[in-house]
Amino acid sequence: QVQLVESGGGLVQAGGSLTLSCAASGSFFRINVMAWYRQAPGKQRELVATITSGGSTTYADSVKGRFTISRDLPKNMVYLRMNSLKPEDTAVYYCNLRILPTNIDYWGQGTQVTVSS
């Protein structure tokens, strides 16, 4: 059973920074992709950033240059460093693990990020 636990959310002023962490536990293949998604009230969940087990990353256009995704493979951790936060970044942020090649997804419970103007 795979479990993902996020931490690091909170309230921050616009222009501030936060770092989210996600700890993955359980048994899963190392060939996978980890990602951060977010969902704002009344909106669909959207992809924020991804990182493969090889270290390749992708970002949503809205966060490029401000957010950085990273991972610690031995510790099964993934991080999202968020700089220059904007009120529109306010959302619940979810950690995702996708096992390849089956594309089975696992999700964390989410952590709230609120950016005040």
Short mmCIF file of C-alpha atoms in Angstrom, two decimals:
data_model
loop_
_atom_site.label_atom_id
_atom_site.label_comp_id
_atom_site.label_asym_id
_atom_site.label_seq_id
_atom_site.Cartn_x
_atom_site.Cartn_y
_atom_site.Cartn_z
CA GLN A 1 0.00 0.00 0.00
CA VAL A 2 1.43 3.34 -1.08
CA GLN A 3 0.88 6.36 1.12
CA LEU A 4 1.69 9.99 0.39
CA VAL A 5 1.75 12.60 3.14
CA GLU A 6 2.11 16.30 2.35
CA SER A 7 3.26 19.02 4.71
CA GLY A 8 4.39 22.62 4.62
CA GLY A 9 1.25 24.46 3.60
CA GLY A 10 0.07 27.59 5.34
CA LEU A 11 -0.74 31.26 5.08
CA VAL A 12 1.74 33.60 3.45
CA GLN A 13 1.67 37.14 2.11
CA ALA A 14 1.97 37.84 -1.58
CA GLY A 15 5.61 37.80 -2.61
CA GLY A 16 6.50 35.31 0.07
CA SER A 17 7.76 31.76 -0.15
CA LEU A 18 6.78 28.30 1.03
CA THR A 19 8.21 24.84 0.60
CA LEU A 20 5.88 21.86 0.41
CA SER A 21 7.10 18.37 1.21
CA CYS A 22 5.66 14.99 0.33
CA ALA A 23 6.77 11.73 1.89
CA ALA A 24 6.04 8.54 0.00
CA SER A 25 5.95 5.22 1.80
CA GLY A 26 5.11 1.69 0.80
CA SER A 27 6.26 -0.55 -1.98
CA PHE A 28 6.54 0.84 -5.47
CA PHE A 29 8.86 0.71 -8.42
CA ARG A 30 11.50 3.38 -8.65
CA ILE A 31 10.53 4.09 -12.26
CA ASN A 32 7.86 6.65 -11.59
CA VAL A 33 6.85 10.25 -11.87
CA MET A 34 6.04 12.43 -8.92
CA ALA A 35 4.05 15.59 -9.27
CA TRP A 36 2.27 18.40 -7.53
CA TYR A 37 -1.26 19.36 -8.46
CA ARG A 38 -3.46 22.07 -7.03
CA GLN A 39 -7.14 22.77 -6.83
CA ALA A 40 -8.60 26.16 -6.08
CA PRO A 41 -12.21 26.55 -4.88
CA GLY A 42 -14.63 26.08 -7.75
CA LYS A 43 -11.90 25.08 -10.17
CA GLN A 44 -10.61 21.83 -11.59
CA ARG A 45 -7.47 20.24 -10.27
CA GLU A 46 -4.49 21.37 -12.33
CA LEU A 47 -0.98 20.08 -12.80
CA VAL A 48 1.67 22.32 -11.28
CA ALA A 49 4.96 20.45 -11.76
CA THR A 50 6.34 16.98 -12.40
CA ILE A 51 9.65 15.25 -11.83
CA THR A 52 10.70 11.85 -13.10
CA SER A 53 12.87 9.36 -11.29
CA GLY A 54 15.60 10.48 -13.70
CA GLY A 55 15.23 14.08 -12.57
CA SER A 56 13.49 15.60 -15.59
CA THR A 57 11.03 18.34 -14.68
CA THR A 58 8.07 20.13 -16.21
CA TYR A 59 6.12 23.12 -14.99
CA ALA A 60 2.81 24.78 -15.68
CA ASP A 61 3.29 28.09 -17.45
CA SER A 62 1.71 29.92 -14.53
CA VAL A 63 4.47 28.84 -12.13
CA LYS A 64 7.55 28.73 -14.37
CA GLY A 65 10.41 30.70 -12.91
CA ARG A 66 8.74 30.85 -9.48
CA PHE A 67 8.32 27.23 -8.41
CA THR A 68 10.94 24.49 -8.25
CA ILE A 69 10.20 20.79 -7.89
CA SER A 70 12.85 18.46 -6.55
CA ARG A 71 13.08 14.99 -5.10
CA ASP A 72 15.24 12.88 -2.83
CA LEU A 73 15.06 9.37 -4.25
CA PRO A 74 16.66 7.48 -1.34
CA LYS A 75 14.25 9.17 1.08
CA ASN A 76 11.24 8.93 -1.26
CA MET A 77 10.57 12.63 -0.80
CA VAL A 78 9.44 15.27 -3.25
CA TYR A 79 9.46 19.00 -2.61
CA LEU A 80 7.92 22.09 -4.14
CA ARG A 81 9.69 25.34 -3.46
CA MET A 82 7.32 28.22 -4.17
CA ASN A 83 8.71 31.74 -4.48
CA SER A 84 7.07 35.04 -5.36
CA LEU A 85 3.70 33.68 -4.36
CA LYS A 86 0.57 35.34 -5.71
CA PRO A 87 -3.00 35.30 -4.41
CA GLU A 88 -3.96 33.19 -7.43
CA ASP A 89 -1.64 30.45 -6.13
CA THR A 90 -4.11 29.89 -3.30
CA ALA A 91 -5.30 26.29 -3.48
CA VAL A 92 -5.09 22.87 -1.93
CA TYR A 93 -1.88 21.31 -3.17
CA TYR A 94 -1.78 17.56 -3.76
CA CYS A 95 1.17 15.25 -4.11
CA ASN A 96 0.87 12.59 -6.80
CA LEU A 97 2.85 9.45 -7.54
CA ARG A 98 2.37 7.73 -10.88
CA ILE A 99 3.82 4.26 -11.30
CA LEU A 100 5.19 3.49 -14.75
CA PRO A 101 4.37 1.82 -17.07
CA THR A 102 1.01 0.98 -15.48
CA ASN A 103 0.07 4.65 -14.91
CA ILE A 104 -1.46 3.80 -11.56
CA ASP A 105 -1.87 6.99 -9.54
CA TYR A 106 -1.61 7.58 -5.82
CA TRP A 107 -2.60 10.81 -4.09
CA GLY A 108 -1.90 12.55 -0.84
CA GLN A 109 -4.58 14.15 1.26
CA GLY A 110 -3.62 17.68 0.25
CA THR A 111 -2.22 20.71 2.05
CA GLN A 112 -3.75 24.17 1.99
CA VAL A 113 -1.75 27.11 0.68
CA THR A 114 -3.29 30.54 1.14
CA VAL A 115 -1.65 33.66 -0.25
CA SER A 116 -2.98 36.95 1.04
CA SER A 117 -2.76 40.17 -0.94
#
